[in-house]
Amino acid sequence: MSTASLDLNNIQGDILVGIPKKTQTYFFFEIQGDPSLFRKALVDIVPLIKNASQAQKDRDAIKEHKHKGDGTLLHMTGTQIAFSHAGLEKVCNTDPSADPFIEGQFKDAKNIGDAGTDSGTKFVPAWDPAFGDANIDGVIFVGGDSHQSVNHELQKIKLILGPSVKEAIHIRGDTRPGKESGHEHFGFLDGISNPTITGFNDKNAPPGPKAVNASVLLTGQDSKSSPVFVDGSFLAFRYLFQLVPEFNQFLKENPIKGDSELLGARMVGRWKSGAPIDLTPTHDNPELGKDPKRNNNFFYSGELKKGDQTRCPYSAHTRKTNPRADFTEHDREDALNERRIMRRGIQFGPEVTEEEAKHHRSLHGRGLLFVCYQSDLTKGFQFIQQSWANAPDFLDLAVDSNLKKIEPGLDSIIGQNADQARGVVGTDPAKPDGSISIPRFIVPRGGEYFFSPSISALRDVIAL
Ligand code: HEM
């Protein structure tokens, strides 16, 4: 199937477009008893699932409404559904042949560097028990403009599902208030760099990385696929707590040339405003940060000529998770495109309180409900976390004229290797080989791999 024939009415809305949301509730469920009860209830759930063309209409309506400028939000919700491997096995007879999905994230936690206890025969990640022992068969998540709209929609869904499911976990995410809206809890503007898709939104896309084929995000794009997998996507969910007062204190205690903001920017690869440090390496530029025509148009290519990390360390989060021209140098642009993921997370938890700020200690849980889509978890999320973020040697970075190999260390933000210290190289532009140890400011406390089927797979194969 070519991307020109993408069926937007068949693809769940969050994957390519994104469900608009100020708040989102994740209802993780376990199917009870005979799965046919659930499959029958699904008949009435399917019409509530927002597809990509409906999600696009919602986004257009919001844009239009914003132009009116009365400051109100349009009332709307968007519901999505996805199944774990255990759940998919219960509702349809199929072989996804996708390893991390079949194993589940609990078993994959060691591979992706989560802390935990290892008895030699069994590894148990230090997760919330609800995720640890949960029998999560699936997740229904509802995004919308307000808690009221979302709760109302979720009540309707629960009524339809009745006793066919049991709630396993319930988590609510909320975007941050006021001018922090769109910023994750460390304070950095997020959701800027997501792939554009050939034949879907590449025509008027702002300048930036090359568009990817839809098959990077959607499964079943060749004619041999079983109907369940056509137009679906694998969803990686991560319950990531962020130690914000501790992070802020670390920046304060380790400024670069007296500048704590600079250290933060060199850990992320962007300033808090979103401005990429590859374009503005010494100071923030909020105008650039919010300008979609410029804020993703960079390739780390100035660096390669210089062969150092003066503008942006290789260990910076954005450079580790999407190395851009660090790859094309070796004529591997398509290989890079295979590693792109569509990120759709939302923040959770309250703002830092005065007491937390004063004592530099987290007393309340907050962080990111990380969600990303890809057609293959081993090429997308799992690879990025395991082989880039957690790998000290990263790409084959023999970049200077003497072919001296640069070893960047871990991703400054998300890199992790069980309980080992997080060594990171290049944060100080004056000492490109200098290494520092950065404490963990992100604590994974749960997660799962899911599959988001198409509308037709839900309706014609899974529902009864
Ligand atoms: C980009 C924060 C977890 C993959 C970003 C950006 C920020 C950020 C501030 C820059 C904004 C943008 O380009 O959109 C965080 C925080 C995390 C987190 C605070 C955890 C709490 C993850 C995880 C992954 C990931 C777990 C995947 C394993 C990416 C990717 C980009 C990105 C692929 C875009 C890079 C680019 O194209 O330039 N993240 N992130 N992030 N993040 Fe994360």
Coordinates of C-alpha atoms and ligand atoms in Angstrom, one line a residue:
M1 CA 0.0 0.0 0.0
S2 CA 1.4 3.4 -0.9
T3 CA 1.3 6.2 1.6
A4 CA -0.8 8.2 -0.9
S5 CA -3.7 5.8 -0.2
L6 CA -3.6 6.2 3.6
D7 CA -7.1 5.6 4.9
L8 CA -7.5 8.2 7.6
N9 CA -10.9 6.9 8.6
N10 CA -9.3 3.6 9.5
I11 CA -6.4 4.7 11.6
Q12 CA -6.8 5.6 15.3
G13 CA -6.5 9.4 15.6
D14 CA -3.6 9.6 18.1
I15 CA -1.1 7.9 15.8
L16 CA -0.7 10.3 12.9
V17 CA -2.6 13.4 14.1
G18 CA -2.7 13.4 17.9
I19 CA -5.8 13.6 20.1
P20 CA -6.0 17.2 21.2
K21 CA -5.8 17.2 25.0
K22 CA -5.4 19.4 28.1
T23 CA -6.0 16.3 30.2
Q24 CA -6.0 12.6 29.5
T25 CA -7.1 9.6 31.5
Y26 CA -5.6 6.2 31.0
F27 CA -7.9 3.3 32.0
F28 CA -5.8 0.1 32.1
F29 CA -8.1 -2.9 32.1
E30 CA -8.2 -6.6 32.5
I31 CA -10.7 -8.6 30.6
Q32 CA -12.9 -10.7 32.9
G33 CA -14.2 -14.2 32.3
D34 CA -15.3 -15.2 28.8
P35 CA -13.7 -12.7 26.4
S36 CA -16.8 -12.8 24.1
L37 CA -18.5 -10.6 26.7
F38 CA -15.9 -7.9 26.1
R39 CA -15.9 -8.5 22.3
K40 CA -19.7 -7.9 22.3
A41 CA -19.4 -4.7 24.3
L42 CA -16.7 -3.5 21.9
V43 CA -19.3 -3.2 19.2
D44 CA -20.6 -0.1 21.0
I45 CA -17.2 1.2 21.9
V46 CA -15.9 1.2 18.3
P47 CA -18.0 4.2 17.2
L48 CA -16.6 6.2 20.0
I49 CA -13.0 5.7 18.9
K50 CA -11.7 8.8 17.1
N51 CA -10.0 8.2 13.8
A52 CA -7.3 10.3 12.2
S53 CA -9.6 12.3 10.0
Q54 CA -11.9 13.1 12.9
A55 CA -8.9 14.1 15.1
Q56 CA -7.7 16.4 12.3
K57 CA -11.1 18.0 12.2
D58 CA -10.9 18.6 15.9
R59 CA -7.5 20.2 15.6
D60 CA -8.7 22.5 12.7
A61 CA -11.8 23.5 14.8
I62 CA -9.5 24.4 17.8
K63 CA -7.3 26.5 15.5
E64 CA -10.3 28.3 14.2
H65 CA -11.7 28.8 17.7
K66 CA -8.4 30.2 18.9
H67 CA -8.5 32.9 16.2
K68 CA -11.7 34.2 17.8
G69 CA -9.6 34.7 20.9
D70 CA -12.2 34.6 23.7
G71 CA -9.9 32.4 25.7
T72 CA -12.4 29.6 26.1
L73 CA -11.7 26.0 25.1
L74 CA -13.9 24.0 22.8
H75 CA -15.5 21.0 24.6
M76 CA -14.3 17.9 23.1
T77 CA -12.9 14.4 23.8
G78 CA -11.1 11.7 21.9
T79 CA -11.1 8.1 22.9
Q80 CA -8.5 5.5 21.8
I81 CA -7.9 1.8 22.6
A82 CA -4.9 -0.5 22.5
F83 CA -4.2 -4.1 23.6
S84 CA -1.2 -5.7 25.3
H85 CA -0.1 -9.1 23.9
A86 CA -2.1 -10.9 26.7
G87 CA -5.2 -8.9 25.7
L88 CA -4.8 -9.4 22.0
E89 CA -4.5 -13.2 22.5
K90 CA -7.8 -13.1 24.4
V91 CA -9.7 -11.2 21.7
C92 CA -8.3 -12.6 18.5
N93 CA -6.3 -15.4 17.2
T94 CA -3.2 -13.9 15.7
D95 CA 0.6 -14.0 15.7
P96 CA 2.2 -10.6 15.9
S97 CA 5.7 -12.0 15.7
A98 CA 7.1 -8.9 17.6
D99 CA 9.3 -9.8 20.4
P100 CA 9.2 -7.0 23.0
F101 CA 5.4 -6.9 22.5
I102 CA 5.0 -10.6 23.2
E103 CA 7.3 -10.5 26.2
G104 CA 5.7 -7.4 27.6
Q105 CA 7.5 -4.4 29.1
F106 CA 7.9 -6.0 32.6
K107 CA 10.2 -8.6 31.1
D108 CA 11.9 -6.1 28.9
A109 CA 12.6 -3.7 31.8
K110 CA 16.1 -5.1 32.4
N111 CA 17.0 -4.7 28.7
I112 CA 16.0 -1.0 28.7
G113 CA 18.0 -0.3 31.9
D114 CA 15.3 0.1 34.5
A115 CA 16.5 -0.4 38.1
G116 CA 15.3 -3.4 39.9
T117 CA 16.4 -6.5 41.8
D118 CA 18.0 -9.4 40.0
S119 CA 18.0 -12.8 41.6
G120 CA 20.1 -14.2 38.8
T121 CA 17.1 -16.1 37.4
K122 CA 14.5 -13.4 37.6
F123 CA 14.7 -9.6 37.3
V124 CA 12.0 -7.6 39.0
P125 CA 11.9 -3.9 38.1
A126 CA 11.4 -1.4 40.9
W127 CA 8.0 -0.4 39.6
D128 CA 4.7 0.3 41.3
P129 CA 3.2 -3.1 42.2
A130 CA 0.1 -2.2 40.2
F131 CA 2.2 -2.4 37.0
G132 CA 4.4 -5.2 38.3
D133 CA 1.7 -7.8 38.9
A134 CA -1.1 -6.3 36.9
N135 CA -2.7 -8.4 34.2
I136 CA -3.1 -5.5 31.9
D137 CA -5.0 -6.7 28.8
G138 CA -5.5 -3.2 27.3
V139 CA -5.8 0.5 27.8
I140 CA -8.6 2.9 26.9
F141 CA -7.5 6.5 27.0
V142 CA -9.6 9.6 26.8
G143 CA -8.2 13.0 26.1
G144 CA -10.1 16.2 26.1
D145 CA -10.5 19.8 27.2
S146 CA -11.4 19.3 30.8
H147 CA -11.8 16.7 33.6
Q148 CA -15.5 17.1 33.3
S149 CA -15.6 16.2 29.6
V150 CA -13.2 13.3 30.0
N151 CA -14.9 11.8 33.1
H152 CA -18.2 12.0 31.3
E153 CA -16.9 10.1 28.3
L154 CA -15.1 7.5 30.4
Q155 CA -18.3 6.9 32.5
K156 CA -20.1 6.2 29.3
I157 CA -17.4 3.7 28.2
K158 CA -17.4 1.9 31.6
L159 CA -21.1 1.6 31.4
I160 CA -20.9 -0.1 28.0
L161 CA -18.1 -2.4 29.2
G162 CA -19.9 -3.4 32.4
P163 CA -18.5 -6.5 34.0
S164 CA -16.5 -7.5 30.9
V165 CA -13.5 -5.7 32.3
K166 CA -11.9 -4.9 35.6
E167 CA -9.9 -1.7 36.2
A168 CA -6.2 -2.5 36.7
I169 CA -4.8 1.0 36.9
H170 CA -6.2 4.4 36.4
I171 CA -3.9 7.4 35.8
R172 CA -4.7 11.0 34.9
G173 CA -2.3 13.3 33.0
D174 CA -2.7 17.0 32.8
T175 CA -0.8 19.6 30.8
R176 CA 0.9 22.2 33.0
P177 CA -0.8 25.5 33.8
G178 CA -0.5 28.9 32.2
K179 CA 2.7 29.7 30.2
E180 CA 4.2 26.3 31.2
S181 CA 1.5 24.6 29.1
G182 CA 3.4 22.5 26.5
H183 CA 6.5 22.3 28.7
E184 CA 7.4 19.1 30.5
H185 CA 8.1 19.3 34.2
F186 CA 11.8 20.2 34.0
G187 CA 10.6 23.3 32.2
F188 CA 11.5 22.5 28.5
L189 CA 9.0 23.0 25.6
D190 CA 8.2 19.5 24.4
G191 CA 6.4 18.0 21.4
I192 CA 8.3 20.0 18.8
S193 CA 10.1 17.3 16.8
N194 CA 7.8 14.5 15.6
P195 CA 8.2 12.9 12.2
T196 CA 6.3 14.3 9.2
I197 CA 4.8 11.5 6.9
T198 CA 5.2 11.2 3.2
G199 CA 1.9 11.6 1.4
F200 CA 0.1 12.8 4.6
N201 CA 1.6 16.1 6.0
D202 CA 4.9 16.5 4.2
K203 CA 3.6 19.0 1.6
N204 CA 3.4 22.1 3.9
A205 CA 5.6 20.8 6.6
P206 CA 8.0 23.3 8.3
P207 CA 11.6 22.7 7.4
G208 CA 13.3 20.0 9.4
P209 CA 14.2 16.3 9.1
K210 CA 13.2 14.4 6.0
A211 CA 9.6 13.0 6.0
V212 CA 9.3 9.2 6.8
N213 CA 7.2 6.6 5.1
A214 CA 3.9 5.8 6.9
S215 CA 5.3 2.2 7.3
V216 CA 7.7 3.6 10.0
L217 CA 4.7 4.2 12.2
L218 CA 1.9 2.0 10.8
T219 CA 2.0 -1.8 10.7
G220 CA 0.6 -3.9 7.8
Q221 CA 1.5 -1.6 5.0
D222 CA 2.3 -4.4 2.6
S223 CA -0.2 -6.7 1.0
K224 CA 0.8 -9.8 2.9
S225 CA -0.3 -8.5 6.3
S226 CA -3.1 -10.2 8.3
P227 CA -6.2 -7.8 8.5
V228 CA -5.6 -7.3 12.3
F229 CA -2.3 -5.6 11.6
V230 CA -3.2 -3.3 8.6
D231 CA -3.2 0.4 9.7
G232 CA -2.3 -0.4 13.3
S233 CA 0.7 0.7 15.4
F234 CA 2.7 -0.5 18.4
L235 CA 2.4 1.9 21.4
A236 CA 5.0 2.0 24.1
F237 CA 3.7 3.4 27.4
R238 CA 6.1 4.5 30.2
Y239 CA 5.2 5.8 33.6
L240 CA 8.1 8.2 34.2
F241 CA 8.5 10.1 37.4
Q242 CA 10.6 13.3 37.3
L243 CA 12.6 14.5 40.3
V244 CA 12.1 18.2 39.5
P245 CA 13.4 20.0 42.6
E246 CA 16.5 17.7 42.6
F247 CA 17.1 18.4 38.9
N248 CA 16.8 22.2 39.5
Q249 CA 19.3 21.9 42.4
F250 CA 21.8 20.0 40.3
L251 CA 21.7 22.7 37.6
K252 CA 22.2 25.3 40.2
E253 CA 25.2 23.5 41.7
N254 CA 26.9 22.8 38.4
P255 CA 26.6 25.9 36.2
I256 CA 28.7 26.1 33.1
K257 CA 30.6 29.4 33.2
G258 CA 28.2 30.5 35.9
D259 CA 25.2 29.6 33.7
S260 CA 22.8 26.9 35.1
E261 CA 20.4 27.3 32.2
L262 CA 23.2 26.4 29.8
L263 CA 23.9 23.1 31.6
G264 CA 20.1 22.3 31.3
A265 CA 20.1 23.2 27.6
R266 CA 23.2 21.1 26.9
M267 CA 21.5 18.1 28.7
V268 CA 18.4 18.4 26.6
G269 CA 19.7 19.8 23.3
R270 CA 17.2 22.7 23.5
W271 CA 16.7 25.7 25.7
K272 CA 13.6 25.8 27.9
S273 CA 11.9 27.9 25.2
G274 CA 12.5 25.1 22.7
A275 CA 15.3 26.9 20.8
P276 CA 17.8 24.2 19.6
I277 CA 21.3 24.8 21.0
D278 CA 22.7 23.7 17.6
L279 CA 21.3 27.0 16.3
T280 CA 21.9 29.1 19.4
P281 CA 24.6 27.5 21.5
T282 CA 25.4 30.2 24.0
H283 CA 22.0 31.8 24.9
D284 CA 18.3 31.2 24.7
N285 CA 16.3 32.7 21.9
P286 CA 12.6 32.5 22.8
E287 CA 11.5 33.9 19.4
L288 CA 13.3 31.0 17.7
G289 CA 12.0 28.5 20.2
K290 CA 8.4 29.2 19.3
D291 CA 8.8 29.6 15.5
P292 CA 7.8 26.3 13.9
K293 CA 9.5 27.5 10.6
R294 CA 12.9 27.5 12.4
N295 CA 12.8 25.5 15.6
N296 CA 13.2 22.1 14.0
N297 CA 15.5 23.1 11.1
F298 CA 18.8 21.9 12.3
F299 CA 21.0 18.9 11.7
Y300 CA 24.1 19.1 14.0
S301 CA 26.0 19.4 10.7
G302 CA 28.1 22.4 11.8
E303 CA 29.5 20.1 14.4
L304 CA 30.7 17.3 12.1
K305 CA 33.0 19.7 10.3
K306 CA 34.5 20.8 13.5
G307 CA 34.6 17.3 15.0
D308 CA 33.7 18.4 18.4
Q309 CA 30.8 18.9 20.7
T310 CA 31.0 22.7 21.1
R311 CA 27.5 23.5 19.9
C312 CA 25.6 20.4 21.2
P313 CA 27.0 17.4 23.1
Y314 CA 26.3 14.0 21.6
S315 CA 24.9 13.1 25.0
A316 CA 22.1 15.7 24.8
H317 CA 18.7 14.1 24.8
T318 CA 17.6 15.3 21.4
R319 CA 20.9 14.3 19.7
K320 CA 20.9 10.9 21.3
T321 CA 17.3 10.1 20.4
N322 CA 17.4 11.6 16.8
P323 CA 21.0 12.1 15.7
R324 CA 20.0 13.7 12.4
A325 CA 23.1 14.4 10.2
D326 CA 25.3 12.3 12.5
F327 CA 23.8 9.5 10.5
T328 CA 23.7 10.8 6.9
E329 CA 27.4 11.3 7.1
H330 CA 27.6 7.5 6.7
D331 CA 24.9 7.5 4.0
R332 CA 22.4 6.0 6.3
E333 CA 19.5 8.4 6.2
D334 CA 16.9 5.7 5.6
A335 CA 18.3 3.7 8.5
L336 CA 17.7 6.8 10.7
N337 CA 14.2 7.2 9.4
E338 CA 13.4 3.7 10.6
R339 CA 14.2 4.9 14.1
R340 CA 11.7 7.7 14.2
I341 CA 8.8 7.5 16.7
M342 CA 5.7 9.6 17.1
R343 CA 5.6 10.9 20.7
R344 CA 2.2 11.7 22.3
G345 CA 2.7 11.9 26.0
I346 CA 1.3 14.2 28.7
Q347 CA 2.5 15.4 32.0
F348 CA 1.1 14.3 35.3
G349 CA 1.2 15.6 38.9
P350 CA 1.2 19.0 40.5
E351 CA 3.6 21.9 40.1
V352 CA 6.6 22.0 42.5
T353 CA 5.5 23.4 45.9
E354 CA 7.4 26.0 47.8
E355 CA 8.3 23.4 50.4
E356 CA 9.8 21.1 47.7
A357 CA 11.7 23.9 46.1
K358 CA 13.1 25.0 49.5
H359 CA 14.3 21.5 50.4
H360 CA 15.3 20.4 46.9
R361 CA 13.3 17.3 47.4
S362 CA 10.3 15.8 45.6
L363 CA 7.4 15.2 48.0
H364 CA 4.8 14.7 45.3
G365 CA 4.7 12.4 42.3
R366 CA 5.0 14.2 38.9
G367 CA 6.4 13.4 35.5
L368 CA 5.6 12.2 32.1
L369 CA 3.1 9.6 30.9
F370 CA 5.3 8.8 27.9
V371 CA 3.6 7.4 24.8
C372 CA 5.1 6.7 21.5
Y373 CA 4.0 4.9 18.3
Q374 CA 6.0 2.9 15.8
S375 CA 5.5 0.0 13.5
D376 CA 8.3 -2.0 15.2
L377 CA 9.3 -1.7 18.8
T378 CA 12.7 -3.2 18.2
K379 CA 13.5 -0.4 15.8
G380 CA 11.7 2.4 17.6
F381 CA 11.3 2.8 21.4
Q382 CA 13.3 -0.2 22.5
F383 CA 16.2 0.6 20.2
I384 CA 16.3 4.3 21.1
Q385 CA 16.3 3.6 24.8
Q386 CA 18.6 0.6 24.8
S387 CA 21.0 1.2 22.0
W388 CA 21.2 4.9 21.9
A389 CA 20.2 6.5 25.2
N390 CA 21.7 3.8 27.5
A391 CA 24.8 3.0 25.4
P392 CA 27.9 5.0 26.3
D393 CA 29.5 4.5 22.9
F394 CA 26.5 5.4 20.9
L395 CA 27.1 5.8 17.1
D396 CA 30.5 5.1 15.5
L397 CA 31.6 8.6 16.2
A398 CA 35.1 8.7 14.7
V399 CA 34.6 12.3 13.8
D400 CA 37.7 14.3 14.2
S401 CA 40.6 14.5 11.8
N402 CA 42.7 11.9 13.7
L403 CA 39.7 9.6 13.8
K404 CA 39.8 9.7 17.5
K405 CA 36.7 8.0 18.8
I406 CA 34.3 10.0 20.8
E407 CA 32.4 8.2 23.5
P408 CA 29.5 10.5 24.6
G409 CA 28.3 8.5 27.6
L410 CA 24.6 8.2 28.4
D411 CA 21.7 10.4 27.3
S412 CA 21.8 13.2 30.0
I413 CA 18.0 13.0 30.5
I414 CA 16.8 9.4 29.9
G415 CA 20.0 7.3 29.8
Q416 CA 20.0 4.6 32.4
N417 CA 21.9 1.3 33.1
A418 CA 20.3 -0.5 36.0
D419 CA 21.8 1.1 39.2
Q420 CA 25.1 2.3 37.7
A421 CA 26.2 5.9 37.7
R422 CA 25.2 7.9 34.7
G423 CA 28.5 9.1 33.1
V424 CA 27.9 11.9 30.5
V425 CA 30.5 13.5 28.3
G426 CA 30.7 16.9 26.7
T427 CA 28.3 19.0 28.8
D428 CA 31.0 21.7 29.1
P429 CA 31.9 23.1 25.7
A430 CA 35.3 24.2 27.0
K431 CA 36.1 20.5 27.9
P432 CA 34.7 18.4 25.1
D433 CA 36.2 15.2 26.6
G434 CA 35.2 16.1 30.1
S435 CA 32.9 13.6 31.8
I436 CA 30.5 14.2 34.7
S437 CA 28.2 11.9 36.7
I438 CA 24.6 13.0 36.5
P439 CA 22.2 11.5 39.1
R440 CA 19.0 9.9 37.9
F441 CA 16.3 12.5 37.7
I442 CA 13.8 10.1 35.9
V443 CA 12.4 7.1 37.7
P444 CA 10.5 4.6 35.6
R445 CA 7.7 3.2 37.7
G446 CA 5.7 1.1 35.2
G447 CA 4.8 0.7 31.6
E448 CA 3.6 -1.7 29.0
Y449 CA 3.8 -2.4 25.2
F450 CA 0.4 -2.2 23.4
F451 CA -0.9 -2.6 19.9
S452 CA -3.4 0.0 18.6
P453 CA -5.5 -1.8 15.9
S454 CA -7.2 0.0 13.1
I455 CA -10.9 0.8 13.2
S456 CA -11.8 -2.0 10.8
A457 CA -9.7 -4.5 12.7
L458 CA -11.6 -3.5 15.9
R459 CA -15.0 -3.6 14.2
D460 CA -14.6 -6.6 11.8
V461 CA -12.1 -8.9 13.6
I462 CA -12.0 -8.1 17.3
A463 CA -15.6 -7.1 18.1
L464 CA -18.3 -9.8 18.0
Ligands
HEM1 C1 12.6 15.3 22.4 C2 12.0 15.6 27.2 C3 11.5 10.8 27.5 C4 12.5 10.4 22.8 C5 12.4 15.8 23.7 C6 12.5 17.2 24.1 C7 12.3 17.3 25.4 C8 12.1 15.9 25.9 C9 12.2 18.6 26.2 C10 12.7 18.3 23.1 C11 11.4 18.8 22.4 C12 11.2 18.2 21.1 O1 12.1 18.1 20.3 O2 10.0 17.8 20.9 C13 11.8 14.3 27.7 C14 11.6 14.0 29.1 C15 11.4 12.7 29.2 C16 11.6 12.1 27.9 C17 11.5 15.0 30.3 C18 11.2 11.8 30.4 C19 10.5 12.2 31.5 C20 11.8 10.3 26.3 C21 11.9 8.8 26.0 C22 12.2 8.7 24.7 C23 12.3 10.1 24.2 C24 11.6 7.7 27.0 C25 12.4 7.5 23.8 C26 13.0 6.4 24.3 C27 12.6 11.7 22.3 C28 12.7 12.0 20.9 C29 12.8 13.4 20.8 C30 12.6 13.9 22.2 C31 12.8 11.0 19.8 C32 12.9 14.2 19.5 C33 14.3 14.4 19.2 C34 14.5 15.2 17.9 O3 13.8 14.8 16.9 O4 15.2 16.1 17.8 N1 12.2 15.0 24.9 N2 11.8 13.2 27.0 N3 12.1 11.0 25.2 N4 12.5 12.9 23.0 FE1 12.2 13.0 25.0

